Every structure is written in C-alpha cells, then in structure tokens.
Amino acid sequence: MGAFPKDFLWGGAVAANQLEGAYNEDGKGLSIQDVMPHGIRGARTAEPTEDNMKLVGIDFYHRYKEDIKLFAEMGFKVFRTSIAWSRIFPMGDETEPNEKGLQFYDDLFDECHKYGIEPLVTISHYETPLHLAEEYDGWVNRKMIEFYERYVRAIFDRYKDKVKYWLTFNEINSILHAPFMSGGINTPADQLSEQDLYQAIHHELVASALATKIGHEMMPGAKIGCMVLSMPTYPLTPSPDDVIQAMEDDHKNLAFADIHVRGKYPGYMKRYMREHGIEIHFEPGDEEILKNTVDFVSFSYYMSCCATADPEKQERGTGNLMGGVPNPTLNASEWGWQIDPKGLRYVLNQFYDRYQIPLFIVENGLGAVDQLVTDELGNKTVNDDYRIDYLREHLLQVEEAIKDGVEVMGYTTWGCIDVVSASTAELKKRYGFIYVDRNDDGTGTLNRYKKKSFDWYKEVIKTNGESLNKK
C-alpha cells in the first residue's frame, strides 16, 4: 500500500490571468496583468498591447468545458484556479459586482462539479484591478482592505455552495520582490520605501485574516488557507555565519505563514522592523482580526537556494524570483531554476513541525520548451519524459514526507494545461500535461493535444500514487 491517504486531493493549478483571455469581455475591467506584456521584470505599458500574450491566454474563457473534460479524464479530484477580481469589480472600488463576471465562475464551478472535481479558488492571484493600483497605489493604501472585503463577501455569498476550499492571496510573500505584480503597488520598486512596503504587507495580512473570519462565518464547512512561495534556504557552507544568514533569509518568508497560522507578528520580524526604522501603523481592531487563523497552509515549491554571509560569494540565481545563492550541488532548468526534489520533503517537514496543521502543495512543476510531434498512430503529442521524471521525483519526496508523519491534503501541479508564464510572459515556457497550440508571436490554432505526461499523471491519480514506484 502507498503512503498517500485515500482522500488525497490530486489535481492541477492555473491562474485566471494566465489562461482565461477575454480581457475586455462581459464587463471585465483591466487588471495589472493587462499592462505587463513582458512578465515580472519587463516594462509596463500605458494600455494593453498586442504583444501581451495574456490578453488571449489560451482562451480558457471560451473553451473551459473542453479543458475541464480533459482534467476529468486524468481523474482530477481538485482544480485550483483564481477569480479575476476585475471580472467581479471592474474598477475594484465599485459598490455592486458585475453579474456577467459572477455568472462565468458559476458556470465554471458547475462544470467542475459535473465531473466530481472540487474547485480550489484563489481570491487574489497577481491580478489586482489596474484602477486600484493607479488610483490608490495598491496595498500601500488601507482603503484596499475595504475593497477586498466587498469583493470577498460578494464571491463567498455567490459560491458558498459550490466552493469549499479557498486561498486568500497567491504567494503573499512575493510582494517583497514583486510589489507591483503581487501587491498592485504603483510606486516603482526602486522608489518604494521599506516603511510603505511593510505597511502594505500589514494591510494584506489584515485583509487575509478578515477574509478568513468572514469565510468561517458565511461558510461554516469551508476550509480557508494561506498561500506562500516556499523556497527553503540552505547554508552555503557549515560556517555558523552562513547558518545564521540562512535562518534570517528563511525568516523573511516564514513570517507570512507564521502570522497566518499563529495570529501575531513573530519576534524576529519585530526585531527586523525595529532595526530598520519601520513602524507599522495598527488601526484599532487589527490585532484581534489577525487572530483569525487559517485552516491549512498551502504553498508553491519550485526550487531551493543557499545563503552565505561571505560578501565575495553573493552571486544570485538568474531565474529565481526570490533571489538566493545557487547551490553548487544541483542542476537547473532551462530558465535557471534549480531542481531539488528533496527540498520538497524538507519544506513539508519544516512547515509541519512549525505549524501542526494540514499542508497543501498547490504549485509544483517544470517549465520547459516542448516539441509537438506526431506519434505512430498519427496523433500529435509531446514526449515529455523530462517532465515525468521531474514530477515523479518530487512526488516520491511527498510520499517520504507523508511517511515522516506530515499531514498533506493534496497536490496540484502548476500549469496542468499550458498557460502564459507569470515570470516571463512566454508561452514557450510550458508546464502542462496538455499542449496548447499557441506561440509567442500569437500564431497557432489553440487546439489542445495530450502530452505523454497526461497518461502518466492519469495513472498516478488512478493508483493513488502507487505507480510512482514503477519506472
């Protein structure tokens, strides 16, 4: 018998802004992603431009029934997606929601339930309404809590009988490195003070705890989790200075989950703010709101990194959003992301030792350039053994963590169908089990083709992980 529990939630994950398209249909307003045609580090545009692949995505908005059917064929138990905030409140600060936007997600969730797939919904996944960024400077402004609460109440009321798994913010700690994409902060990153950044973080944390409180009141049976970008940090050498540096780097990420689970700021974060002249303004009631803690911790895992106190060894990884010193013992993907399956077991144990509540791996996968070929039966496919090997090695480490006693709720691979990359805004960086015929120049039929990994993952789900041990 395998280690995976019988009710383990197998599935896949996407984000609205990376696959839906239909950026200006049915009353949708502009989101920050509509002016980010070149990914995280690329220049913003004043208006949406034709080279922005996300404006069409993979046309999921019009083809979701076809795609959900393919997910069901793989045997998905859960499908993680996000709601595009600007479909529900086009500007973000209206008082009444957009009915056509609400109806789209009604239809999407109904289609999932038709096949017995549970939706796992991210409330805010890197798609703040553009108006909130430009008019209010995003989460720097406390009024964002009010706008987010209105949005949350609208979707909880509408989908309370259709969605029982919710995530408040995607990779909330990424605001440290991508303040516009993660926090809708319009102030250029090089001009953003630490004071304003940490005040924005506080506003998000209060909003997240408020959403958890409201969710538990409106949907007593729902499970509400936080979502953090996990990147375990190893000391580059056994030097105690490197060990302490790794601990301090880890703290910057762990603080976000600590507050979501424990309901208060940790001492090490208070010290950091004290020593950097940061004074967080707490409104009356904030301390109490933060005590509304999550039911589970979800996270993305793609890589680990190293840390050193040696100023001469501070080379940064090229592909890592969160920085970090490359590990000399590991190989890297085509985009410079270091591949470390055992790091997933490590972080699962780290989180469970720390929090003792269920964990959910909601992003993990390999971005690669795939070649569409024709097999001996005349079907178009991708022979992505490299993806199968990557996922197998990571899932075997999840199995090890479960044997260690870690309570893991489920696993959703990132980009279960090819989507536009968040970091680079490319479609050639593919993660999916399903190939989408669309290219970075906008050409292609948008037809869907099953990759070799499609049948492999189908077997993993069917056997509840037991097939992982068979090469």
Short mmCIF file of C-alpha atoms in Angstrom, two decimals:
data_model
loop_
_atom_site.label_atom_id
_atom_site.label_comp_id
_atom_site.label_asym_id
_atom_site.label_seq_id
_atom_site.Cartn_x
_atom_site.Cartn_y
_atom_site.Cartn_z
CA MET A 1 0.00 0.00 0.00
CA GLY A 2 1.19 3.52 -0.84
CA ALA A 3 1.57 6.27 1.71
CA PHE A 4 -0.90 8.71 0.15
CA PRO A 5 -4.16 8.95 2.14
CA LYS A 6 -7.27 7.65 0.37
CA ASP A 7 -8.87 11.12 0.26
CA PHE A 8 -5.73 12.80 -1.15
CA LEU A 9 -6.64 15.69 -3.46
CA TRP A 10 -4.85 15.16 -6.76
CA GLY A 11 -5.21 17.84 -9.41
CA GLY A 12 -3.74 20.79 -11.22
CA ALA A 13 -3.44 24.55 -10.83
CA VAL A 14 -3.75 27.66 -13.00
CA ALA A 15 -4.45 31.38 -12.59
CA ALA A 16 -7.18 33.36 -14.34
CA ASN A 17 -4.82 35.96 -15.79
CA GLN A 18 -2.57 33.34 -17.37
CA LEU A 19 -5.17 31.34 -19.29
CA GLU A 20 -8.64 32.92 -19.47
CA GLY A 21 -8.03 35.62 -22.08
CA ALA A 22 -11.21 37.61 -22.85
CA TYR A 23 -9.56 40.51 -21.05
CA ASN A 24 -12.25 43.04 -22.05
CA GLU A 25 -15.35 40.86 -22.45
CA ASP A 26 -18.59 40.79 -20.44
CA GLY A 27 -17.78 43.89 -18.43
CA LYS A 28 -14.32 42.87 -17.22
CA GLY A 29 -12.09 45.77 -16.24
CA LEU A 30 -8.34 45.98 -16.75
CA SER A 31 -6.05 44.23 -14.30
CA ILE A 32 -2.38 44.94 -13.67
CA GLN A 33 -1.55 41.92 -15.86
CA ASP A 34 -3.10 43.61 -18.87
CA VAL A 35 -0.24 46.15 -18.88
CA MET A 36 2.55 43.64 -18.10
CA PRO A 37 3.35 42.15 -21.53
CA HIS A 38 6.88 41.08 -20.62
CA GLY A 39 6.44 39.50 -17.19
CA ILE A 40 7.76 40.50 -13.80
CA ARG A 41 10.87 42.40 -14.80
CA GLY A 42 9.64 43.82 -18.10
CA ALA A 43 8.46 47.37 -18.69
CA ARG A 44 4.81 48.23 -18.12
CA THR A 45 2.68 49.71 -20.87
CA ALA A 46 0.15 52.53 -20.60
CA GLU A 47 -2.56 50.42 -22.26
CA PRO A 48 -2.95 46.75 -23.26
CA THR A 49 -0.76 45.96 -26.28
CA GLU A 50 -0.97 43.23 -28.91
CA ASP A 51 2.26 41.59 -27.75
CA ASN A 52 0.69 40.81 -24.34
CA MET A 53 0.05 37.07 -24.55
CA LYS A 54 -2.25 37.17 -21.51
CA LEU A 55 -4.93 39.17 -23.34
CA VAL A 56 -5.86 35.94 -25.15
CA GLY A 57 -4.10 33.46 -22.88
CA ILE A 58 -5.22 30.04 -24.07
CA ASP A 59 -8.83 31.26 -24.50
CA PHE A 60 -9.98 29.25 -21.48
CA TYR A 61 -12.85 31.72 -21.06
CA HIS A 62 -14.48 30.24 -24.16
CA ARG A 63 -13.01 26.72 -24.03
CA TYR A 64 -13.22 25.81 -20.34
CA LYS A 65 -15.71 22.97 -20.92
CA GLU A 66 -13.26 21.23 -23.25
CA ASP A 67 -10.42 21.70 -20.74
CA ILE A 68 -12.36 20.59 -17.65
CA LYS A 69 -13.36 17.44 -19.56
CA LEU A 70 -9.67 16.70 -20.16
CA PHE A 71 -8.89 17.27 -16.47
CA ALA A 72 -11.69 14.87 -15.60
CA GLU A 73 -10.21 12.30 -17.99
CA MET A 74 -6.98 12.50 -16.00
CA GLY A 75 -9.02 11.87 -12.85
CA PHE A 76 -8.60 15.24 -11.13
CA LYS A 77 -10.13 15.41 -7.66
CA VAL A 78 -9.45 19.15 -7.41
CA PHE A 79 -8.84 22.05 -9.79
CA ARG A 80 -7.12 25.15 -8.48
CA THR A 81 -7.95 28.37 -10.31
CA SER A 82 -8.41 32.00 -9.38
CA ILE A 83 -11.19 34.50 -9.76
CA ALA A 84 -10.22 37.58 -11.77
CA TRP A 85 -11.06 40.39 -9.34
CA SER A 86 -11.69 42.81 -12.23
CA ARG A 87 -14.34 40.48 -13.70
CA ILE A 88 -16.33 40.90 -10.48
CA PHE A 89 -15.48 44.55 -9.72
CA PRO A 90 -14.07 46.00 -12.98
CA MET A 91 -12.50 49.06 -11.33
CA GLY A 92 -12.18 47.48 -7.90
CA ASP A 93 -13.86 50.26 -5.93
CA GLU A 94 -17.48 49.89 -7.12
CA THR A 95 -20.22 49.04 -4.65
CA GLU A 96 -22.03 46.49 -6.84
CA PRO A 97 -20.48 43.46 -8.59
CA ASN A 98 -20.63 42.70 -12.31
CA GLU A 99 -23.27 39.99 -12.83
CA LYS A 100 -21.74 38.61 -16.04
CA GLY A 101 -18.45 38.08 -14.25
CA LEU A 102 -20.15 36.27 -11.39
CA GLN A 103 -22.06 34.10 -13.85
CA PHE A 104 -18.89 32.95 -15.62
CA TYR A 105 -17.49 31.43 -12.43
CA ASP A 106 -20.90 29.94 -11.59
CA ASP A 107 -20.72 28.13 -14.91
CA LEU A 108 -17.07 27.14 -14.44
CA PHE A 109 -17.64 25.67 -10.97
CA ASP A 110 -20.77 23.86 -12.17
CA GLU A 111 -18.70 22.29 -14.94
CA CYS A 112 -16.15 21.10 -12.37
CA HIS A 113 -18.86 19.56 -10.18
CA LYS A 114 -20.35 17.82 -13.20
CA TYR A 115 -17.22 15.63 -13.15
CA GLY A 116 -16.83 15.44 -9.37
CA ILE A 117 -13.94 17.93 -9.31
CA GLU A 118 -13.71 20.25 -6.29
CA PRO A 119 -12.70 23.84 -7.12
CA LEU A 120 -9.86 25.28 -5.04
CA VAL A 121 -10.16 29.03 -5.52
CA THR A 122 -7.50 31.71 -5.07
CA ILE A 123 -9.23 35.00 -4.29
CA SER A 124 -6.38 37.25 -5.45
CA HIS A 125 -3.73 35.80 -7.76
CA TYR A 126 -1.48 38.57 -9.12
CA GLU A 127 -4.41 40.31 -10.83
CA THR A 128 -5.28 43.43 -8.82
CA PRO A 129 -7.66 45.70 -10.77
CA LEU A 130 -5.47 48.26 -12.55
CA HIS A 131 -7.56 51.17 -11.25
CA LEU A 132 -6.74 50.20 -7.65
CA ALA A 133 -3.03 50.29 -8.49
CA GLU A 134 -3.14 53.61 -10.30
CA GLU A 135 -5.65 55.45 -8.11
CA TYR A 136 -4.74 54.09 -4.66
CA ASP A 137 -1.17 52.71 -5.04
CA GLY A 138 -2.47 49.22 -4.32
CA TRP A 139 -1.98 47.72 -0.87
CA VAL A 140 0.02 50.69 0.40
CA ASN A 141 -3.41 52.27 0.85
CA ARG A 142 -5.54 50.98 3.72
CA LYS A 143 -8.72 51.51 1.67
CA MET A 144 -7.73 48.30 -0.15
CA ILE A 145 -8.96 46.31 2.86
CA GLU A 146 -12.44 47.75 2.33
CA PHE A 147 -12.41 46.98 -1.42
CA TYR A 148 -11.10 43.46 -0.84
CA GLU A 149 -13.72 42.79 1.85
CA ARG A 150 -16.50 43.85 -0.51
CA TYR A 151 -15.12 41.55 -3.20
CA VAL A 152 -14.73 38.65 -0.74
CA ARG A 153 -18.28 38.99 0.57
CA ALA A 154 -19.65 39.03 -2.99
CA ILE A 155 -17.88 35.83 -4.06
CA PHE A 156 -18.42 34.00 -0.74
CA ASP A 157 -22.13 34.75 -0.92
CA ARG A 158 -22.34 33.67 -4.55
CA TYR A 159 -20.25 30.49 -4.38
CA LYS A 160 -20.76 29.35 -0.79
CA ASP A 161 -22.49 26.18 -2.00
CA LYS A 162 -20.00 25.50 -4.80
CA VAL A 163 -16.53 26.12 -3.34
CA LYS A 164 -15.26 24.74 -0.07
CA TYR A 165 -11.50 25.31 -0.48
CA TRP A 166 -10.27 28.92 -0.62
CA LEU A 167 -6.87 30.67 -0.66
CA THR A 168 -6.76 34.34 0.28
CA PHE A 169 -3.70 35.59 -1.68
CA ASN A 170 -1.33 33.84 -4.04
CA GLU A 171 2.30 33.69 -2.86
CA ILE A 172 1.66 36.59 -0.49
CA ASN A 173 5.36 36.86 0.45
CA SER A 174 6.33 37.60 -3.17
CA ILE A 175 5.36 41.22 -2.52
CA LEU A 176 8.88 41.57 -1.09
CA HIS A 177 10.32 41.10 -4.58
CA ALA A 178 7.50 41.97 -6.98
CA PRO A 179 5.48 44.76 -5.33
CA PHE A 180 3.51 45.72 -8.46
CA MET A 181 2.57 42.22 -9.56
CA SER A 182 1.98 40.88 -6.07
CA GLY A 183 0.61 43.95 -4.31
CA GLY A 184 -0.61 46.26 -7.06
CA ILE A 185 1.82 48.87 -5.74
CA ASN A 186 2.20 51.52 -8.43
CA THR A 187 5.22 53.22 -6.88
CA PRO A 188 8.32 51.95 -8.75
CA ALA A 189 10.11 49.27 -6.73
CA ASP A 190 13.35 51.30 -6.59
CA GLN A 191 11.45 54.24 -5.07
CA LEU A 192 9.33 52.21 -2.63
CA SER A 193 10.41 52.69 0.98
CA GLU A 194 10.57 49.72 3.36
CA GLN A 195 8.13 51.62 5.57
CA ASP A 196 5.50 51.69 2.80
CA LEU A 197 6.24 48.13 1.72
CA TYR A 198 5.75 46.68 5.20
CA GLN A 199 2.67 48.81 5.78
CA ALA A 200 1.26 47.34 2.56
CA ILE A 201 2.13 43.85 3.82
CA HIS A 202 0.28 44.62 7.05
CA HIS A 203 -2.81 45.70 5.12
CA GLU A 204 -2.74 42.45 3.12
CA LEU A 205 -2.31 40.35 6.25
CA VAL A 206 -5.24 42.08 7.94
CA ALA A 207 -7.35 41.64 4.78
CA SER A 208 -6.40 37.96 4.62
CA ALA A 209 -7.36 37.36 8.26
CA LEU A 210 -10.59 39.30 7.71
CA ALA A 211 -11.42 37.09 4.72
CA THR A 212 -10.76 34.03 6.88
CA LYS A 213 -13.10 35.38 9.55
CA ILE A 214 -15.85 36.23 7.03
CA GLY A 215 -15.43 32.87 5.31
CA HIS A 216 -15.84 30.93 8.53
CA GLU A 217 -18.96 32.95 9.35
CA MET A 218 -20.58 32.68 5.91
CA MET A 219 -19.42 29.14 5.05
CA PRO A 220 -19.02 27.08 8.24
CA GLY A 221 -17.97 23.99 6.28
CA ALA A 222 -15.35 25.74 4.13
CA LYS A 223 -11.58 25.40 4.54
CA ILE A 224 -9.63 28.62 4.13
CA GLY A 225 -5.88 28.65 3.70
CA CYS A 226 -2.99 31.00 3.11
CA MET A 227 -0.62 30.55 0.18
CA VAL A 228 3.10 31.27 0.33
CA LEU A 229 6.01 30.91 -2.03
CA SER A 230 8.29 28.38 -0.35
CA MET A 231 11.98 28.37 -1.12
CA PRO A 232 13.95 26.61 1.60
CA THR A 233 17.31 28.23 2.25
CA TYR A 234 20.37 26.10 2.98
CA PRO A 235 23.66 27.47 4.37
CA LEU A 236 26.23 27.51 1.57
CA THR A 237 28.87 26.12 3.98
CA PRO A 238 28.81 24.69 7.54
CA SER A 239 30.09 28.05 8.81
CA PRO A 240 27.87 29.26 11.68
CA ASP A 241 27.75 32.66 9.96
CA ASP A 242 26.22 31.01 6.89
CA VAL A 243 23.77 29.04 9.05
CA ILE A 244 22.59 32.25 10.72
CA GLN A 245 22.33 34.01 7.34
CA ALA A 246 20.21 31.12 6.02
CA MET A 247 17.99 31.35 9.09
CA GLU A 248 17.48 35.09 8.62
CA ASP A 249 16.73 34.70 4.90
CA ASP A 250 14.24 31.92 5.71
CA HIS A 251 12.56 34.15 8.31
CA LYS A 252 11.59 36.70 5.64
CA ASN A 253 9.37 34.09 4.01
CA LEU A 254 8.29 32.18 7.12
CA ALA A 255 6.96 35.37 8.73
CA PHE A 256 3.95 35.39 6.40
CA ALA A 257 2.87 31.85 7.26
CA ASP A 258 3.70 32.42 10.94
CA ILE A 259 1.24 35.33 11.10
CA HIS A 260 -1.47 33.43 9.20
CA VAL A 261 -1.19 30.40 11.50
CA ARG A 262 -0.29 31.97 14.83
CA GLY A 263 -2.25 35.19 14.50
CA LYS A 264 0.51 37.60 15.52
CA TYR A 265 3.81 39.05 14.36
CA PRO A 266 6.82 36.89 15.32
CA GLY A 267 9.58 38.35 17.46
CA TYR A 268 12.21 38.10 14.73
CA MET A 269 10.02 40.21 12.42
CA LYS A 270 9.54 42.83 15.13
CA ARG A 271 13.30 42.95 15.56
CA TYR A 272 13.86 43.40 11.81
CA MET A 273 11.40 46.29 11.69
CA ARG A 274 12.82 47.87 14.82
CA GLU A 275 16.37 47.76 13.45
CA HIS A 276 15.27 49.13 10.05
CA GLY A 277 13.21 52.01 11.39
CA ILE A 278 9.89 50.52 10.24
CA GLU A 279 6.85 51.39 12.35
CA ILE A 280 3.69 49.56 11.31
CA HIS A 281 0.54 51.53 11.96
CA PHE A 282 -2.08 49.28 13.57
CA GLU A 283 -5.65 50.53 13.44
CA PRO A 284 -7.86 49.65 16.45
CA GLY A 285 -9.02 46.07 15.97
CA ASP A 286 -6.16 44.93 13.72
CA GLU A 287 -4.60 42.83 16.46
CA GLU A 288 -7.89 40.99 17.03
CA ILE A 289 -8.52 40.47 13.31
CA LEU A 290 -5.10 38.83 12.87
CA LYS A 291 -6.16 36.15 15.37
CA ASN A 292 -8.49 34.67 12.72
CA THR A 293 -6.09 31.94 11.67
CA VAL A 294 -6.15 29.66 8.62
CA ASP A 295 -7.29 26.04 8.41
CA PHE A 296 -4.31 24.95 6.33
CA VAL A 297 -1.09 26.24 4.79
CA SER A 298 -0.69 25.96 1.03
CA PHE A 299 2.46 26.73 -0.88
CA SER A 300 4.29 26.67 -4.18
CA TYR A 301 7.54 24.77 -4.46
CA TYR A 302 9.88 25.01 -7.43
CA MET A 303 13.39 25.34 -6.02
CA SER A 304 15.63 25.82 -3.02
CA CYS A 305 18.56 28.20 -2.66
CA CYS A 306 21.59 28.84 -0.48
CA ALA A 307 22.69 31.73 1.69
CA THR A 308 26.10 32.93 2.78
CA ALA A 309 27.46 35.71 4.94
CA ASP A 310 30.58 35.90 2.75
CA PRO A 311 30.30 39.14 0.70
CA GLU A 312 32.51 37.64 -2.04
CA LYS A 313 30.10 34.74 -2.68
CA GLN A 314 26.86 36.69 -3.10
CA GLU A 315 26.20 35.60 -6.69
CA ARG A 316 22.42 35.44 -7.20
CA GLY A 317 20.50 32.78 -9.08
CA THR A 318 19.45 34.04 -12.52
CA GLY A 319 15.94 32.60 -12.61
CA ASN A 320 14.84 32.93 -9.01
CA LEU A 321 12.12 35.47 -8.18
CA MET A 322 13.25 35.40 -4.55
CA GLY A 323 16.97 35.59 -5.30
CA GLY A 324 19.27 33.30 -3.33
CA VAL A 325 22.75 31.94 -3.98
CA PRO A 326 22.85 28.95 -6.36
CA ASN A 327 23.52 25.54 -4.84
CA PRO A 328 26.67 24.07 -6.44
CA THR A 329 25.36 20.50 -5.96
CA LEU A 330 22.16 20.96 -8.03
CA ASN A 331 21.24 21.12 -11.70
CA ALA A 332 18.92 23.80 -13.09
CA SER A 333 16.03 24.01 -15.56
CA GLU A 334 16.24 25.85 -18.89
CA TRP A 335 15.17 29.01 -17.02
CA GLY A 336 17.79 28.70 -14.30
CA TRP A 337 15.52 27.28 -11.60
CA GLN A 338 17.48 24.78 -9.52
CA ILE A 339 15.91 21.33 -9.33
CA ASP A 340 15.76 19.93 -5.79
CA PRO A 341 13.10 17.23 -5.17
CA LYS A 342 14.39 16.54 -1.64
CA GLY A 343 13.84 20.19 -0.80
CA LEU A 344 10.11 19.50 -1.06
CA ARG A 345 10.32 16.83 1.65
CA TYR A 346 12.43 19.23 3.69
CA VAL A 347 9.97 22.13 3.45
CA LEU A 348 6.98 19.86 4.17
CA ASN A 349 8.66 18.74 7.38
CA GLN A 350 9.74 22.28 8.23
CA PHE A 351 6.19 23.64 7.87
CA TYR A 352 4.53 20.74 9.67
CA ASP A 353 7.00 20.80 12.57
CA ARG A 354 6.31 24.53 12.83
CA TYR A 355 2.52 24.66 12.41
CA GLN A 356 0.99 21.21 13.02
CA ILE A 357 -1.89 21.92 10.64
CA PRO A 358 -2.61 20.37 7.21
CA LEU A 359 -0.42 21.36 4.26
CA PHE A 360 -1.37 21.59 0.59
CA ILE A 361 1.17 21.71 -2.27
CA VAL A 362 -0.70 23.89 -4.75
CA GLU A 363 2.11 24.60 -7.24
CA ASN A 364 4.98 22.44 -8.42
CA GLY A 365 6.15 21.75 -11.95
CA LEU A 366 8.76 22.08 -14.66
CA GLY A 367 8.71 24.84 -17.24
CA ALA A 368 10.34 23.61 -20.45
CA VAL A 369 10.36 24.07 -24.22
CA ASP A 370 8.18 21.26 -25.60
CA GLN A 371 8.29 19.89 -29.14
CA LEU A 372 4.98 18.85 -30.68
CA VAL A 373 5.46 15.63 -32.70
CA THR A 374 3.26 13.07 -34.45
CA ASP A 375 3.25 9.57 -32.93
CA GLU A 376 3.00 6.22 -34.73
CA LEU A 377 -0.81 6.41 -34.62
CA GLY A 378 -0.83 9.82 -36.27
CA ASN A 379 -1.71 11.73 -33.09
CA LYS A 380 0.06 14.94 -32.14
CA THR A 381 1.77 14.75 -28.77
CA VAL A 382 4.85 15.76 -26.76
CA ASN A 383 7.32 13.17 -25.49
CA ASP A 384 7.97 14.97 -22.21
CA ASP A 385 9.82 12.28 -20.24
CA TYR A 386 11.82 15.11 -18.59
CA ARG A 387 8.58 16.41 -17.05
CA ILE A 388 7.51 12.94 -15.93
CA ASP A 389 10.91 12.41 -14.27
CA TYR A 390 10.74 15.80 -12.54
CA LEU A 391 7.23 15.24 -11.17
CA ARG A 392 7.90 11.63 -10.17
CA GLU A 393 10.98 12.59 -8.17
CA HIS A 394 9.09 15.35 -6.37
CA LEU A 395 6.05 13.19 -5.65
CA LEU A 396 8.27 10.43 -4.23
CA GLN A 397 9.56 13.02 -1.78
CA VAL A 398 5.97 13.98 -0.89
CA GLU A 399 5.42 10.29 -0.14
CA GLU A 400 8.51 10.32 2.09
CA ALA A 401 7.16 13.35 3.96
CA ILE A 402 3.82 11.61 4.49
CA LYS A 403 5.75 8.63 5.91
CA ASP A 404 7.51 11.15 8.18
CA GLY A 405 4.08 11.95 9.61
CA VAL A 406 3.36 15.15 7.69
CA GLU A 407 -0.36 15.75 7.03
CA VAL A 408 -0.58 16.59 3.31
CA MET A 409 -4.04 17.37 1.92
CA GLY A 410 -3.23 17.32 -1.76
CA TYR A 411 -1.01 18.19 -4.70
CA THR A 412 -1.87 20.35 -7.71
CA THR A 413 0.76 20.63 -10.45
CA TRP A 414 1.32 24.11 -11.80
CA GLY A 415 0.01 24.84 -15.28
CA CYS A 416 -1.73 21.49 -15.74
CA ILE A 417 -2.57 22.83 -19.18
CA ASP A 418 -0.07 25.15 -20.89
CA VAL A 419 -0.52 28.75 -19.74
CA VAL A 420 1.29 32.05 -20.27
CA SER A 421 4.23 32.26 -17.85
CA ALA A 422 3.88 34.75 -15.00
CA SER A 423 7.60 35.40 -14.70
CA THR A 424 8.44 35.82 -18.41
CA ALA A 425 5.00 36.18 -20.14
CA GLU A 426 6.03 33.49 -22.63
CA LEU A 427 4.04 30.52 -23.86
CA LYS A 428 7.15 28.59 -24.89
CA LYS A 429 7.81 28.01 -21.17
CA ARG A 430 5.32 25.17 -20.84
CA TYR A 431 4.29 23.24 -17.73
CA GLY A 432 1.18 21.36 -18.79
CA PHE A 433 0.04 17.79 -19.38
CA ILE A 434 -1.93 19.31 -22.27
CA TYR A 435 -0.19 21.15 -25.10
CA VAL A 436 -1.91 24.27 -26.38
CA ASP A 437 -1.09 25.21 -29.98
CA ARG A 438 -0.27 28.86 -29.48
CA ASN A 439 3.10 30.54 -29.98
CA ASP A 440 4.78 33.61 -28.56
CA ASP A 441 4.10 35.53 -31.78
CA GLY A 442 0.36 34.92 -31.32
CA THR A 443 0.06 32.31 -34.06
CA GLY A 444 -1.49 28.88 -33.59
CA THR A 445 -4.83 27.10 -33.66
CA LEU A 446 -5.35 26.95 -29.87
CA ASN A 447 -6.03 23.23 -30.32
CA ARG A 448 -5.32 21.00 -27.33
CA TYR A 449 -3.10 17.89 -27.51
CA LYS A 450 -2.33 15.36 -24.77
CA LYS A 451 1.35 15.05 -23.89
CA LYS A 452 2.94 11.77 -22.79
CA SER A 453 2.73 13.05 -19.20
CA PHE A 454 -1.09 13.16 -19.49
CA ASP A 455 -1.44 9.38 -19.31
CA TRP A 456 1.36 9.15 -16.76
CA TYR A 457 -0.42 11.52 -14.33
CA LYS A 458 -3.72 9.78 -15.02
CA GLU A 459 -2.14 6.53 -13.78
CA VAL A 460 -0.63 8.26 -10.73
CA ILE A 461 -4.08 9.51 -9.72
CA LYS A 462 -5.81 6.21 -10.54
CA THR A 463 -3.38 4.26 -8.32
CA ASN A 464 -3.29 7.00 -5.64
CA GLY A 465 0.45 7.33 -6.11
CA GLU A 466 1.38 3.64 -6.10
CA SER A 467 2.50 3.80 -9.74
CA LEU A 468 5.24 6.28 -8.77
CA ASN A 469 7.41 3.41 -7.60
CA LYS A 470 7.25 1.73 -11.03
CA LYS A 471 9.62 3.09 -13.64
#
